[in-house]
Amino acid sequence: MTEQSVGIVAPQTAHFNTPLPLKSGGVLPEYDLVYETYGTLNASRSNAVLVCHALSGSHHVAGVHADSGAVGWWDNLVGPGKPLDTGRFFVIGVNNLGGCYGSSGPNSTNPATGKPWGADFPFVTVEDWVDAQARLADLLGIERFAAVVGGSLGGMQALSWTLQYPERVGHALVIASAPKLTAQNIAFNEVARQAILKDPEFHGGHYYEHGVVPTRGLALARMVGHITYLSDDSMDQKFGRSLRHDKPVFSYDVEFEIESYLRYQGDKFAGYFDANTYLLTTKALDYYDPAFDYSGDLVAALSRATADYLVVSFTTDWRFAPSRSREIVYALMHSDRRVSYAEIDCPAGHDSFLLDDAQYHAVLRAYIDNIRI
Amino acid sequence: MSFQRYDYDVIANWIEPGERILDLGCGDGSLLRYLGEVRQVRGYGVENDPERIVACARNGINVIQIDMEQGLAGFDDGFFDHVIMSLSLQAMRNTQGILREMLRVGREAVVSFPNFAYWRHRQAILNGHMPVSKNLPYQWYDTPNVRFFTIADFDTLCEQEGIAIRERLAFDEDKVITEEPNFLASVALYRLGRA
């Protein structure tokens, strides 16, 4: 079957009135989750697959939005005839709590004050997101997911699903991820956060009320992130030392093409993403550590899992290096879980997980085809 | 019965039901699949060839993509009941290292390899050509094999490395060879332990 798009899709919103207790000790009294679905839930409700998004992702995983023409962020993976075949599976994408694409987050209204939550939006963790996703699954009548899939921070959610709701997940696909961040990785997040927090227009996170956006800080945060998502080689190949004026002009304006690229990416991102969401999400990344309550013993932490796993990493990914994925693989193996691991030779760094590298998609397709529904 | 299948039966006979098995150089996972069927093993394969990784995923085999030449760091001591390397040892550079690693992570190791001293191979050399046979199906210029050794050589290495040979079976095709195996056998299978 040839690969096709799922076509025009539209998000839906689910409202939840039952308070959600959070890992921080806080409670979200009520909240919205925005989600999209692709394909059809079968009669036995056994073909549902949850796709979890990463730092800047959203519920819009596949297909096209009629108004904006925006294509889903993992459209190359999800659709009829694609590796995650919507002819077979009922696929769900959901914008996480604290997000800025319609689910309750810092830029939505705090019901207690009638004003935007801003910095008062409670800290949310990977575990909280999974809890919220589980409630959405309840609402949609899905008792058990055939698979939960995610890359990067999304992979952490897929892993966490198998620990928080072991009986509700058949397979977890954990891609370009890690069992916890390293100090270096947290350090990058901290630089990004400081850029936002120190922006004079941040106003302690209540910038909405001041009618401003800390775009300079947010753009800077994104620039740092972008550097870490690409590999040295891919950056060199794409931009090298290309100069806009073909020779140095001794200026702080854009000279090297890489400067132009980073500024463009930063500014673009600052134009649509929410700074408070960026802060919250990077903290969720930093806090994730399922082995923390087990004295750092990941095998012990994984012992309650019952799912089967596919773990995938990319050779040039230094933000979520293959060695970090291997930690997950060995811990799963030593927990007697069924696990397969592919290390894809792809030049694009961390961003590889969003691309359609032939070997990468061949592995995903072969694995997913064997998922029984 | 093809040789491959015969090889599998010998290995299966050395394995108890429900064991934890690691198959190094597992190819498309067919040995693990077979051991899963006849011994209900909890099996993991190691491969580093992209196409074989896909084949294993297709066959529903647990496969872990790493370069065995780098050893088995990350695998706990004694985690596996048997660590198998079927017809791959001759393609490994770090021969001693991988044998040590196999017996570190496994209680026992199972190794099979083509015997370069097989009489037909000797005959080929006498006739002035590198041997090409069912178990050495490559030309000298495209062979993945990098270590060329015999049953006698392997016995010597085991002694030198303090590896206990628990059992050895030699074959010519599917026939068991008991007399002069280093001359008459094309393939040998060993069950190895720590001395």
Coordinates of C-alpha atoms in Angstrom, one line a residue, chain A:
Chain A
M1 CA 0.0 0.0 0.0
T2 CA 1.4 3.4 -0.9
E3 CA 1.8 6.0 1.9
Q4 CA -1.0 8.6 2.1
S5 CA -1.9 11.5 4.3
V6 CA -4.7 11.3 6.8
G7 CA -6.0 14.4 5.1
I8 CA -7.8 17.3 6.7
V9 CA -8.0 16.9 10.5
A10 CA -9.5 19.0 13.2
P11 CA -8.6 19.1 16.9
Q12 CA -11.1 18.3 19.7
T13 CA -11.3 19.5 23.2
A14 CA -12.1 17.5 26.3
H15 CA -12.9 19.2 29.6
F16 CA -12.2 17.5 32.8
N17 CA -13.9 18.5 36.1
T18 CA -12.2 16.0 38.4
P19 CA -9.2 17.6 40.0
L20 CA -5.9 16.2 39.0
P21 CA -3.4 15.7 41.8
L22 CA 0.1 16.6 40.6
K23 CA 3.5 15.2 41.6
S24 CA 4.5 18.6 42.9
G25 CA 1.8 18.3 45.6
G26 CA -0.4 20.8 43.7
V27 CA -3.8 20.1 42.2
L28 CA -5.2 21.2 38.9
P29 CA -8.9 21.7 39.8
E30 CA -10.2 21.4 36.2
Y31 CA -8.5 21.4 32.9
D32 CA -8.9 21.0 29.1
L33 CA -7.0 18.7 26.9
V34 CA -6.8 19.3 23.2
Y35 CA -6.4 16.2 21.0
E36 CA -6.6 14.8 17.5
T37 CA -7.4 11.3 16.4
Y38 CA -6.6 9.5 13.1
G39 CA -8.1 6.2 11.9
T40 CA -10.9 4.3 13.6
L41 CA -11.2 2.7 17.0
N42 CA -12.1 -0.9 16.3
A43 CA -15.0 -2.7 18.0
S44 CA -12.8 -4.4 20.6
R45 CA -11.0 -1.0 21.3
S46 CA -7.7 -2.8 21.0
N47 CA -6.1 -0.8 18.2
A48 CA -5.4 2.6 20.0
V49 CA -2.0 4.1 19.8
L50 CA -1.0 7.2 21.8
V51 CA 1.7 9.5 20.3
C52 CA 3.3 11.7 22.9
H53 CA 4.9 15.0 21.9
A54 CA 8.3 16.5 22.9
L55 CA 9.3 19.9 24.1
S56 CA 7.7 22.1 21.4
G57 CA 5.3 19.5 19.9
S58 CA 1.5 19.4 20.0
H59 CA -1.6 17.3 19.5
H60 CA -1.3 17.9 15.7
V61 CA 0.7 14.8 14.9
A62 CA -0.6 14.0 11.4
G63 CA -2.7 15.3 8.6
V64 CA -3.4 18.9 7.6
H65 CA -5.3 21.7 9.3
A66 CA -7.8 23.2 6.8
D67 CA -7.4 26.8 7.9
S68 CA -3.6 27.2 8.4
G69 CA -2.4 24.3 6.1
A70 CA -0.2 23.2 9.0
V71 CA 1.0 19.6 8.5
G72 CA 1.3 17.4 11.6
W73 CA 4.8 17.1 13.2
W74 CA 5.0 13.4 12.7
D75 CA 3.1 13.2 9.4
N76 CA 5.8 11.1 7.8
L77 CA 5.1 8.4 10.3
V78 CA 1.4 8.4 10.8
G79 CA -1.1 7.8 8.0
P80 CA -2.6 5.2 5.7
G81 CA 0.2 2.9 4.6
K82 CA 2.8 4.7 6.7
P83 CA 4.8 2.8 9.4
L84 CA 2.1 3.7 12.0
D85 CA -0.7 2.8 9.7
T86 CA -4.0 4.5 10.4
G87 CA -5.7 1.9 8.3
R88 CA -5.0 -0.5 11.2
F89 CA -4.5 1.7 14.2
F90 CA -6.5 4.5 15.9
V91 CA -3.9 7.1 16.7
I92 CA -4.2 9.8 19.3
G93 CA -2.2 13.0 19.7
V94 CA -2.7 15.1 22.7
N95 CA -1.3 18.5 23.8
N96 CA 0.1 18.1 27.2
L97 CA -1.0 20.1 30.3
G98 CA 1.0 23.3 30.6
G99 CA 1.1 23.5 26.8
C100 CA 0.2 26.4 24.7
Y101 CA -1.8 24.8 21.9
G102 CA -5.2 24.7 23.6
S103 CA -4.7 22.4 26.5
S104 CA -4.8 24.1 29.9
G105 CA -1.5 25.9 30.4
P106 CA 0.0 29.2 31.6
N107 CA -1.7 31.2 28.8
S108 CA -5.2 29.8 29.5
T109 CA -7.6 31.2 32.1
N110 CA -7.2 30.4 35.7
P111 CA -10.7 29.7 36.8
A112 CA -10.0 31.0 40.3
T113 CA -9.0 34.5 39.1
G114 CA -10.5 34.8 35.6
K115 CA -7.0 35.9 34.4
P116 CA -4.3 33.9 32.6
W117 CA -2.5 31.5 34.9
G118 CA 0.9 32.8 33.9
A119 CA 3.5 31.8 36.4
D120 CA 0.8 30.5 38.8
F121 CA 0.2 27.5 36.6
P122 CA 1.4 24.5 38.7
F123 CA 4.5 22.6 37.8
V124 CA 3.6 19.6 35.7
T125 CA 5.8 16.5 35.3
V126 CA 6.0 13.6 32.8
E127 CA 4.0 11.5 35.3
D128 CA 1.3 14.2 35.5
W129 CA 1.0 14.3 31.7
V130 CA 0.6 10.5 31.7
D131 CA -2.1 10.7 34.3
A132 CA -4.0 13.3 32.3
Q133 CA -3.5 11.2 29.1
A134 CA -4.9 8.2 31.0
R135 CA -8.1 10.2 31.8
L136 CA -8.4 11.1 28.1
A137 CA -8.1 7.4 27.3
D138 CA -10.9 6.7 29.8
L139 CA -13.0 9.3 28.2
L140 CA -12.4 7.7 24.7
G141 CA -13.2 4.3 26.1
I142 CA -9.7 3.0 25.7
E143 CA -8.8 0.6 28.4
R144 CA -5.4 -0.5 26.9
F145 CA -3.2 1.1 24.3
A146 CA -1.7 -1.3 21.7
A147 CA 1.2 1.1 21.9
V148 CA 2.4 4.3 23.3
V149 CA 5.0 6.1 21.1
G150 CA 7.2 9.1 21.6
G151 CA 10.5 10.7 20.8
S152 CA 12.8 12.6 23.1
L153 CA 10.5 13.9 26.0
G154 CA 7.7 12.0 24.3
G155 CA 9.8 8.8 24.8
M156 CA 10.0 9.6 28.5
Q157 CA 6.2 9.6 28.5
A158 CA 6.0 6.3 26.6
L159 CA 8.4 4.8 29.2
S160 CA 6.5 6.3 32.1
W161 CA 3.2 4.9 30.8
T162 CA 4.5 1.4 31.1
L163 CA 5.5 2.1 34.7
Q164 CA 2.4 4.1 35.8
Y165 CA -0.2 2.0 34.0
P166 CA 1.6 -1.3 33.1
E167 CA -1.7 -3.1 32.5
R168 CA -2.8 -0.4 30.0
V169 CA 0.1 -0.6 27.5
G170 CA 1.0 -3.4 25.1
H171 CA 4.1 -1.8 23.5
A172 CA 6.2 1.3 24.2
L173 CA 8.3 2.8 21.4
V174 CA 10.9 5.0 23.1
I175 CA 12.8 7.0 20.5
A176 CA 15.8 9.3 20.9
S177 CA 15.2 9.4 24.6
A178 CA 16.9 8.9 28.0
P179 CA 16.0 7.4 31.4
K180 CA 16.9 10.8 32.9
L181 CA 18.8 13.9 31.8
T182 CA 22.5 14.3 32.4
A183 CA 23.9 17.4 34.2
Q184 CA 25.0 18.7 30.8
N185 CA 21.5 18.3 29.4
I186 CA 20.0 20.1 32.4
A187 CA 22.6 22.8 31.9
F188 CA 21.3 23.5 28.4
N189 CA 17.8 23.7 29.7
E190 CA 19.0 26.1 32.5
V191 CA 20.6 28.4 29.9
A192 CA 17.3 28.5 28.0
R193 CA 15.3 29.2 31.2
Q194 CA 17.6 32.0 32.3
A195 CA 17.3 33.6 28.9
I196 CA 13.5 33.8 29.4
L197 CA 13.6 34.6 33.2
K198 CA 16.0 37.4 32.6
D199 CA 14.1 39.0 29.8
P200 CA 12.8 42.4 31.1
E201 CA 9.4 41.6 29.5
F202 CA 9.0 38.4 31.4
H203 CA 7.4 40.2 34.4
G204 CA 7.6 37.2 36.7
G205 CA 5.7 35.1 34.2
H206 CA 2.7 37.5 34.2
Y207 CA 3.6 39.1 30.9
Y208 CA 0.1 38.5 29.4
E209 CA -1.3 41.2 31.7
H210 CA 1.3 43.6 30.5
G211 CA 0.5 43.0 26.9
V212 CA 4.0 41.9 26.1
V213 CA 5.9 38.7 25.4
P214 CA 9.5 37.9 26.4
T215 CA 10.4 37.2 22.8
R216 CA 14.1 37.9 23.1
G217 CA 14.5 35.4 25.9
L218 CA 12.3 32.8 24.2
A219 CA 14.2 33.2 20.9
L220 CA 17.5 32.9 22.7
A221 CA 16.3 29.7 24.5
R222 CA 15.2 28.3 21.1
M223 CA 18.6 29.1 19.6
V224 CA 20.4 27.2 22.3
G225 CA 18.1 24.3 21.8
H226 CA 18.5 24.3 18.1
I227 CA 22.3 24.0 18.4
T228 CA 21.8 20.9 20.5
Y229 CA 19.3 19.3 18.2
L230 CA 21.7 19.3 15.2
S231 CA 24.9 17.5 14.9
D232 CA 28.3 19.2 14.2
D233 CA 28.4 17.5 10.8
S234 CA 24.9 18.4 9.8
M235 CA 25.4 22.0 10.8
D236 CA 28.7 22.1 8.9
Q237 CA 27.1 20.6 5.8
K238 CA 24.1 22.9 5.9
F239 CA 25.9 26.2 6.7
G240 CA 29.6 25.6 7.0
R241 CA 31.3 29.0 7.4
S242 CA 29.3 30.6 4.6
L243 CA 29.3 34.3 4.9
R244 CA 26.5 36.5 3.7
H245 CA 28.8 39.1 2.3
D246 CA 31.4 36.6 1.1
K247 CA 34.0 38.2 3.4
P248 CA 34.1 39.4 7.0
V249 CA 32.6 42.9 7.4
F250 CA 33.4 43.2 11.1
S251 CA 29.9 43.6 12.4
Y252 CA 27.5 42.0 14.9
D253 CA 24.8 41.8 12.4
V254 CA 24.2 38.6 10.6
E255 CA 27.4 37.5 8.7
F256 CA 27.6 33.8 9.0
E257 CA 24.7 31.8 7.6
I258 CA 24.4 29.8 10.8
E259 CA 23.7 33.1 12.6
S260 CA 21.0 33.9 10.2
Y261 CA 19.5 30.4 10.6
L262 CA 19.5 30.6 14.4
R263 CA 18.0 34.1 14.6
Y264 CA 15.3 33.1 12.1
Q265 CA 14.4 29.9 14.0
G266 CA 14.5 31.8 17.4
D267 CA 12.3 34.6 16.2
K268 CA 9.9 32.3 14.5
F269 CA 9.5 30.2 17.6
A270 CA 9.1 33.2 19.8
G271 CA 6.2 34.3 17.6
Y272 CA 4.0 31.3 18.4
F273 CA 5.3 29.5 21.5
D274 CA 4.6 30.4 25.1
A275 CA 7.6 31.3 27.3
N276 CA 6.0 29.9 30.4
T277 CA 5.2 26.6 28.6
Y278 CA 8.9 26.5 27.6
L279 CA 9.9 26.9 31.3
L280 CA 7.5 24.3 32.6
T281 CA 8.4 21.8 29.9
T282 CA 12.1 22.0 30.4
K283 CA 11.6 21.5 34.1
A284 CA 9.5 18.4 33.4
L285 CA 12.4 17.1 31.3
D286 CA 14.9 17.9 34.1
Y287 CA 12.8 16.3 36.8
Y288 CA 12.1 13.0 35.0
D289 CA 13.9 10.2 36.7
P290 CA 11.9 7.0 37.3
A291 CA 14.8 5.5 39.2
F292 CA 14.9 8.3 41.7
D293 CA 12.6 6.5 44.2
Y294 CA 14.7 3.3 43.7
S295 CA 18.0 4.7 44.8
G296 CA 19.0 5.2 41.2
D297 CA 18.4 1.5 40.4
L298 CA 16.6 1.6 37.0
V299 CA 16.2 -2.2 36.8
A300 CA 14.2 -2.0 40.1
A301 CA 12.2 1.0 38.8
L302 CA 11.3 -1.0 35.6
S303 CA 10.4 -4.2 37.5
R304 CA 6.7 -3.4 37.5
A305 CA 6.5 -3.0 33.7
T306 CA 4.8 -5.6 31.6
A307 CA 5.0 -4.0 28.1
D308 CA 7.2 -4.9 25.2
Y309 CA 9.6 -2.2 24.0
L310 CA 11.3 -0.9 21.0
V311 CA 14.1 1.6 21.8
V312 CA 15.7 3.6 19.0
S313 CA 18.6 6.1 19.0
F314 CA 20.6 8.0 16.4
T315 CA 24.3 7.8 16.1
T316 CA 24.8 11.6 15.8
D317 CA 22.4 12.6 18.5
W318 CA 24.5 14.1 21.3
R319 CA 21.6 15.7 23.2
F320 CA 20.0 12.2 23.8
A321 CA 23.0 10.1 22.9
P322 CA 22.7 6.4 22.0
S323 CA 24.5 5.5 25.3
R324 CA 21.5 6.9 27.2
S325 CA 19.1 4.8 25.1
R326 CA 21.3 1.8 25.8
E327 CA 20.8 2.4 29.6
I328 CA 17.1 1.9 29.0
V329 CA 17.7 -1.2 26.9
Y330 CA 20.0 -2.9 29.3
A331 CA 17.7 -2.1 32.3
L332 CA 14.7 -3.5 30.4
M333 CA 16.6 -6.6 29.4
H334 CA 17.8 -7.1 33.0
S335 CA 14.1 -6.7 34.1
D336 CA 13.3 -9.6 31.7
R337 CA 11.2 -7.4 29.5
R338 CA 11.0 -8.0 25.8
V339 CA 13.1 -5.3 24.2
S340 CA 14.6 -4.5 20.8
Y341 CA 17.1 -1.7 20.1
A342 CA 18.1 -0.1 16.9
E343 CA 20.9 2.5 16.6
I344 CA 20.2 4.4 13.4
D345 CA 23.1 5.8 11.4
C346 CA 21.6 9.2 10.6
P347 CA 23.5 12.5 10.3
A348 CA 20.8 14.9 11.6
G349 CA 21.5 14.7 15.3
H350 CA 18.6 14.7 17.8
D351 CA 16.2 16.0 15.0
S352 CA 16.7 12.6 13.2
F353 CA 13.7 11.2 15.1
L354 CA 11.4 13.5 13.2
L355 CA 12.9 12.6 9.8
D356 CA 12.0 9.6 7.5
D357 CA 15.4 8.0 7.3
A358 CA 14.8 4.7 5.4
Q359 CA 16.4 2.4 8.0
Y360 CA 14.6 4.2 10.9
H361 CA 11.2 3.8 9.2
A362 CA 12.0 0.2 8.1
V363 CA 12.6 -0.7 11.8
L364 CA 9.5 1.1 13.0
R365 CA 7.4 -0.5 10.3
A366 CA 8.7 -4.0 11.0
Y367 CA 8.1 -3.6 14.7
I368 CA 4.7 -2.0 14.5
D369 CA 3.5 -4.5 11.9
N370 CA 4.0 -7.2 14.6
I371 CA 1.9 -5.5 17.2
R372 CA -1.2 -7.6 17.7
I373 CA -4.5 -5.9 18.0

